[in-house]
JSON list of C-alpha atoms and ligand atoms in Angstrom, two decimals:
[
{"chain": "A", "resi": 1, "resn": "MET", "atom": "CA", "xyz": [121.28, 26.05, 148.71]},
{"chain": "A", "resi": 2, "resn": "ARG", "atom": "CA", "xyz": [122.36, 26.65, 145.18]},
{"chain": "A", "resi": 3, "resn": "ALA", "atom": "CA", "xyz": [122.24, 23.24, 143.57]},
{"chain": "A", "resi": 4, "resn": "ASN", "atom": "CA", "xyz": [121.97, 24.62, 140.07]},
{"chain": "A", "resi": 5, "resn": "ARG", "atom": "CA", "xyz": [125.40, 26.25, 140.25]},
{"chain": "A", "resi": 6, "resn": "ARG", "atom": "CA", "xyz": [127.63, 23.25, 139.71]},
{"chain": "A", "resi": 7, "resn": "ARG", "atom": "CA", "xyz": [131.29, 23.75, 140.30]},
{"chain": "A", "resi": 8, "resn": "ASP", "atom": "CA", "xyz": [134.15, 22.84, 138.03]},
{"chain": "A", "resi": 9, "resn": "THR", "atom": "CA", "xyz": [132.15, 22.73, 134.85]},
{"chain": "A", "resi": 10, "resn": "ALA", "atom": "CA", "xyz": [134.16, 22.38, 131.66]},
{"chain": "A", "resi": 11, "resn": "PRO", "atom": "CA", "xyz": [133.70, 26.05, 130.58]},
{"chain": "A", "resi": 12, "resn": "GLU", "atom": "CA", "xyz": [134.73, 27.20, 134.05]},
{"chain": "A", "resi": 13, "resn": "ILE", "atom": "CA", "xyz": [137.87, 25.06, 134.01]},
{"chain": "A", "resi": 14, "resn": "ALA", "atom": "CA", "xyz": [138.72, 26.28, 130.50]},
{"chain": "A", "resi": 15, "resn": "LEU", "atom": "CA", "xyz": [138.54, 29.91, 131.63]},
{"chain": "A", "resi": 16, "resn": "ARG", "atom": "CA", "xyz": [140.58, 29.24, 134.79]},
{"chain": "A", "resi": 17, "resn": "ARG", "atom": "CA", "xyz": [143.24, 27.50, 132.73]},
{"chain": "A", "resi": 18, "resn": "GLU", "atom": "CA", "xyz": [143.37, 30.41, 130.29]},
{"chain": "A", "resi": 19, "resn": "LEU", "atom": "CA", "xyz": [143.65, 32.98, 133.10]},
{"chain": "A", "resi": 20, "resn": "PHE", "atom": "CA", "xyz": [146.37, 30.95, 134.82]},
{"chain": "A", "resi": 21, "resn": "ARG", "atom": "CA", "xyz": [148.27, 30.66, 131.54]},
{"chain": "A", "resi": 22, "resn": "ARG", "atom": "CA", "xyz": [148.33, 34.47, 131.40]},
{"chain": "A", "resi": 23, "resn": "GLY", "atom": "CA", "xyz": [149.96, 34.61, 134.80]},
{"chain": "A", "resi": 24, "resn": "LEU", "atom": "CA", "xyz": [146.83, 35.67, 136.64]},
{"chain": "A", "resi": 25, "resn": "ARG", "atom": "CA", "xyz": [146.23, 34.22, 140.11]},
{"chain": "A", "resi": 26, "resn": "PHE", "atom": "CA", "xyz": [142.84, 33.95, 141.71]},
{"chain": "A", "resi": 27, "resn": "ARG", "atom": "CA", "xyz": [140.70, 32.00, 144.14]},
{"chain": "A", "resi": 28, "resn": "VAL", "atom": "CA", "xyz": [138.12, 29.38, 143.36]},
{"chain": "A", "resi": 29, "resn": "ASP", "atom": "CA", "xyz": [135.37, 28.26, 145.70]},
{"chain": "A", "resi": 30, "resn": "TYR", "atom": "CA", "xyz": [135.79, 31.48, 147.66]},
{"chain": "A", "resi": 31, "resn": "ARG", "atom": "CA", "xyz": [132.80, 32.69, 149.60]},
{"chain": "A", "resi": 32, "resn": "ILE", "atom": "CA", "xyz": [132.37, 36.45, 149.74]},
{"chain": "A", "resi": 33, "resn": "THR", "atom": "CA", "xyz": [130.52, 37.72, 152.78]},
{"chain": "A", "resi": 34, "resn": "VAL", "atom": "CA", "xyz": [128.78, 40.84, 151.56]},
{"chain": "A", "resi": 35, "resn": "ASP", "atom": "CA", "xyz": [126.95, 41.47, 154.80]},
{"chain": "A", "resi": 36, "resn": "PRO", "atom": "CA", "xyz": [126.34, 39.39, 157.94]},
{"chain": "A", "resi": 37, "resn": "THR", "atom": "CA", "xyz": [123.35, 37.67, 156.37]},
{"chain": "A", "resi": 38, "resn": "ALA", "atom": "CA", "xyz": [124.39, 37.32, 152.74]},
{"chain": "A", "resi": 39, "resn": "HIS", "atom": "CA", "xyz": [127.10, 35.35, 151.04]},
{"chain": "A", "resi": 40, "resn": "VAL", "atom": "CA", "xyz": [127.93, 35.02, 147.38]},
{"chain": "A", "resi": 41, "resn": "ARG", "atom": "CA", "xyz": [130.16, 32.35, 145.95]},
{"chain": "A", "resi": 42, "resn": "PRO", "atom": "CA", "xyz": [131.36, 33.34, 142.48]},
{"chain": "A", "resi": 43, "resn": "ASP", "atom": "CA", "xyz": [133.19, 30.87, 140.24]},
{"chain": "A", "resi": 44, "resn": "ILE", "atom": "CA", "xyz": [136.44, 32.83, 140.18]},
{"chain": "A", "resi": 45, "resn": "VAL", "atom": "CA", "xyz": [137.49, 35.56, 142.61]},
{"chain": "A", "resi": 46, "resn": "PHE", "atom": "CA", "xyz": [140.33, 38.07, 142.50]},
{"chain": "A", "resi": 47, "resn": "THR", "atom": "CA", "xyz": [140.23, 39.03, 146.16]},
{"chain": "A", "resi": 48, "resn": "HIS", "atom": "CA", "xyz": [142.60, 42.00, 146.18]},
{"chain": "A", "resi": 49, "resn": "ARG", "atom": "CA", "xyz": [141.00, 43.54, 143.12]},
{"chain": "A", "resi": 50, "resn": "ARG", "atom": "CA", "xyz": [137.50, 42.83, 144.35]},
{"chain": "A", "resi": 51, "resn": "LEU", "atom": "CA", "xyz": [136.65, 41.20, 141.05]},
{"chain": "A", "resi": 52, "resn": "ALA", "atom": "CA", "xyz": [134.07, 38.41, 140.97]},
{"chain": "A", "resi": 53, "resn": "ILE", "atom": "CA", "xyz": [133.58, 36.25, 137.90]},
{"chain": "A", "resi": 54, "resn": "PHE", "atom": "CA", "xyz": [130.70, 33.96, 137.05]},
{"chain": "A", "resi": 55, "resn": "VAL", "atom": "CA", "xyz": [130.53, 31.47, 134.22]},
{"chain": "A", "resi": 56, "resn": "ASP", "atom": "CA", "xyz": [126.83, 30.90, 133.70]},
{"chain": "A", "resi": 57, "resn": "GLY", "atom": "CA", "xyz": [125.42, 27.71, 132.27]},
{"chain": "A", "resi": 58, "resn": "CYS", "atom": "CA", "xyz": [123.28, 28.42, 129.20]},
{"chain": "A", "resi": 59, "resn": "TYR", "atom": "CA", "xyz": [120.51, 26.15, 130.40]},
{"chain": "A", "resi": 60, "resn": "TRP", "atom": "CA", "xyz": [120.15, 27.16, 134.04]},
{"chain": "A", "resi": 61, "resn": "HIS", "atom": "CA", "xyz": [120.69, 30.84, 133.49]},
{"chain": "A", "resi": 62, "resn": "SER", "atom": "CA", "xyz": [118.57, 31.17, 130.33]},
{"chain": "A", "resi": 63, "resn": "CYS", "atom": "CA", "xyz": [121.15, 32.20, 127.79]},
{"chain": "A", "resi": 64, "resn": "PRO", "atom": "CA", "xyz": [119.45, 34.12, 124.96]},
{"chain": "A", "resi": 65, "resn": "ILE", "atom": "CA", "xyz": [120.94, 31.78, 122.34]},
{"chain": "A", "resi": 66, "resn": "HIS", "atom": "CA", "xyz": [120.66, 28.32, 123.88]},
{"chain": "A", "resi": 67, "resn": "ALA", "atom": "CA", "xyz": [117.92, 28.51, 126.47]},
{"chain": "A", "resi": 68, "resn": "THR", "atom": "CA", "xyz": [115.31, 25.82, 125.99]},
{"chain": "A", "resi": 69, "resn": "MET", "atom": "CA", "xyz": [112.11, 25.28, 127.91]},
{"chain": "A", "resi": 70, "resn": "PRO", "atom": "CA", "xyz": [111.34, 21.70, 128.96]},
{"chain": "A", "resi": 71, "resn": "LYS", "atom": "CA", "xyz": [108.22, 20.31, 127.32]},
{"chain": "A", "resi": 72, "resn": "SER", "atom": "CA", "xyz": [106.57, 19.14, 130.54]},
{"chain": "A", "resi": 73, "resn": "ASN", "atom": "CA", "xyz": [106.02, 20.96, 133.84]},
{"chain": "A", "resi": 74, "resn": "VAL", "atom": "CA", "xyz": [106.42, 24.23, 131.96]},
{"chain": "A", "resi": 75, "resn": "ASP", "atom": "CA", "xyz": [105.15, 26.38, 134.84]},
{"chain": "A", "resi": 76, "resn": "PHE", "atom": "CA", "xyz": [107.56, 24.77, 137.29]},
{"chain": "A", "resi": 77, "resn": "TRP", "atom": "CA", "xyz": [110.54, 25.31, 135.04]},
{"chain": "A", "resi": 78, "resn": "ALA", "atom": "CA", "xyz": [109.51, 28.83, 134.06]},
{"chain": "A", "resi": 79, "resn": "ARG", "atom": "CA", "xyz": [109.38, 29.75, 137.74]},
{"chain": "A", "resi": 80, "resn": "LYS", "atom": "CA", "xyz": [112.67, 28.01, 138.45]},
{"chain": "A", "resi": 81, "resn": "PHE", "atom": "CA", "xyz": [114.47, 29.83, 135.63]},
{"chain": "A", "resi": 82, "resn": "ALA", "atom": "CA", "xyz": [112.93, 33.13, 136.72]},
{"chain": "A", "resi": 83, "resn": "ARG", "atom": "CA", "xyz": [114.23, 32.52, 140.27]},
{"chain": "A", "resi": 84, "resn": "ASN", "atom": "CA", "xyz": [117.69, 31.81, 138.90]},
{"chain": "A", "resi": 85, "resn": "ARG", "atom": "CA", "xyz": [117.68, 35.09, 137.01]},
{"chain": "A", "resi": 86, "resn": "GLU", "atom": "CA", "xyz": [116.49, 36.92, 140.13]},
{"chain": "A", "resi": 87, "resn": "ARG", "atom": "CA", "xyz": [119.26, 35.31, 142.17]},
{"chain": "A", "resi": 88, "resn": "ASP", "atom": "CA", "xyz": [121.86, 36.25, 139.54]},
{"chain": "A", "resi": 89, "resn": "LEU", "atom": "CA", "xyz": [120.66, 39.84, 139.73]},
{"chain": "A", "resi": 90, "resn": "ARG", "atom": "CA", "xyz": [120.58, 39.78, 143.53]},
{"chain": "A", "resi": 91, "resn": "ASP", "atom": "CA", "xyz": [124.15, 38.45, 143.70]},
{"chain": "A", "resi": 92, "resn": "ARG", "atom": "CA", "xyz": [125.35, 41.12, 141.30]},
{"chain": "A", "resi": 93, "resn": "THR", "atom": "CA", "xyz": [123.61, 43.89, 143.24]},
{"chain": "A", "resi": 94, "resn": "LEU", "atom": "CA", "xyz": [124.95, 42.69, 146.59]},
{"chain": "A", "resi": 95, "resn": "LEU", "atom": "CA", "xyz": [128.49, 42.47, 145.29]},
{"chain": "A", "resi": 96, "resn": "GLU", "atom": "CA", "xyz": [128.39, 45.84, 143.54]},
{"chain": "A", "resi": 97, "resn": "GLN", "atom": "CA", "xyz": [126.98, 47.51, 146.63]},
{"chain": "A", "resi": 98, "resn": "ALA", "atom": "CA", "xyz": [129.91, 46.05, 148.59]},
{"chain": "A", "resi": 99, "resn": "GLY", "atom": "CA", "xyz": [132.37, 47.56, 146.11]},
{"chain": "A", "resi": 100, "resn": "TRP", "atom": "CA", "xyz": [132.98, 44.51, 143.93]},
{"chain": "A", "resi": 101, "resn": "THR", "atom": "CA", "xyz": [133.06, 44.38, 140.16]},
{"chain": "A", "resi": 102, "resn": "VAL", "atom": "CA", "xyz": [131.14, 41.51, 138.58]},
{"chain": "A", "resi": 103, "resn": "LEU", "atom": "CA", "xyz": [131.99, 39.97, 135.21]},
{"chain": "A", "resi": 104, "resn": "ARG", "atom": "CA", "xyz": [129.66, 37.30, 133.86]},
{"chain": "A", "resi": 105, "resn": "PHE", "atom": "CA", "xyz": [130.31, 35.02, 130.94]},
{"chain": "A", "resi": 106, "resn": "TRP", "atom": "CA", "xyz": [128.12, 32.45, 129.24]},
{"chain": "A", "resi": 107, "resn": "GLU", "atom": "CA", "xyz": [129.42, 28.92, 129.06]},
{"chain": "A", "resi": 108, "resn": "HIS", "atom": "CA", "xyz": [129.20, 29.12, 125.26]},
{"chain": "A", "resi": 109, "resn": "GLU", "atom": "CA", "xyz": [131.66, 32.05, 125.15]},
{"chain": "A", "resi": 110, "resn": "ASP", "atom": "CA", "xyz": [135.17, 31.41, 123.95]},
{"chain": "A", "resi": 111, "resn": "PRO", "atom": "CA", "xyz": [137.36, 31.08, 127.09]},
{"chain": "A", "resi": 112, "resn": "THR", "atom": "CA", "xyz": [140.23, 32.86, 125.34]},
{"chain": "A", "resi": 113, "resn": "ARG", "atom": "CA", "xyz": [138.00, 35.84, 124.63]},
{"chain": "A", "resi": 114, "resn": "ALA", "atom": "CA", "xyz": [136.64, 35.81, 128.18]},
{"chain": "A", "resi": 115, "resn": "ALA", "atom": "CA", "xyz": [140.17, 35.71, 129.60]},
{"chain": "A", "resi": 116, "resn": "GLU", "atom": "CA", "xyz": [141.05, 38.72, 127.42]},
{"chain": "A", "resi": 117, "resn": "VAL", "atom": "CA", "xyz": [138.19, 40.69, 128.93]},
{"chain": "A", "resi": 118, "resn": "VAL", "atom": "CA", "xyz": [139.37, 39.81, 132.44]},
{"chain": "A", "resi": 119, "resn": "GLU", "atom": "CA", "xyz": [142.99, 40.61, 131.65]},
{"chain": "A", "resi": 120, "resn": "ASP", "atom": "CA", "xyz": [142.04, 43.95, 130.07]},
{"chain": "A", "resi": 121, "resn": "TRP", "atom": "CA", "xyz": [140.00, 44.86, 133.12]},
{"chain": "A", "resi": 122, "resn": "ILE", "atom": "CA", "xyz": [142.90, 44.05, 135.44]},
{"chain": "A", "resi": 123, "resn": "ARG", "atom": "CA", "xyz": [145.45, 45.84, 133.28]},
{"chain": "A", "resi": 124, "resn": "GLN", "atom": "CA", "xyz": [143.32, 49.00, 133.18]},
{"chain": "A", "resi": 125, "resn": "ARG", "atom": "CA", "xyz": [143.11, 49.00, 136.99]},
{"chain": "A", "resi": 126, "resn": "SER", "atom": "CA", "xyz": [146.82, 48.35, 137.42]},
{"chain": "A", "resi": 127, "resn": "SER", "atom": "CA", "xyz": [147.97, 51.24, 135.27]},
{"chain": "A", "resi": 128, "resn": "ARG", "atom": "CA", "xyz": [146.08, 53.86, 137.23]},
{"chain": "B", "resi": 1, "resn": "LIG", "atom": "ZN1", "xyz": [124.52, 29.86, 125.39]}
]
């Protein structure tokens, strides 16, 4: 269904390792049922905090820095990338409507920096 979202990519593992090192515990490969007909499977999920994290591949998700367009079958790929962006937006909207917070990172982002963002978000919620 979502062949372009490969699991356990190197950037994803790096972020998970960094989060774990900071004492944070989370679920991977966790399917969120947002309504009876829609499921979203983020890369990292903090179930109790309703925090969903995605680590997006620069190629498949058209990162503004590294996105490249294949030289052949341009129309096919343009449509495919556009669908991926639509799906990303759909997933975010579904999750947010169901009361989740969504954090997205690009695979080129420093995992230490990404982990800081996640930790800050959690700490802010905890101190309320
Ligand atoms: Zn990138």
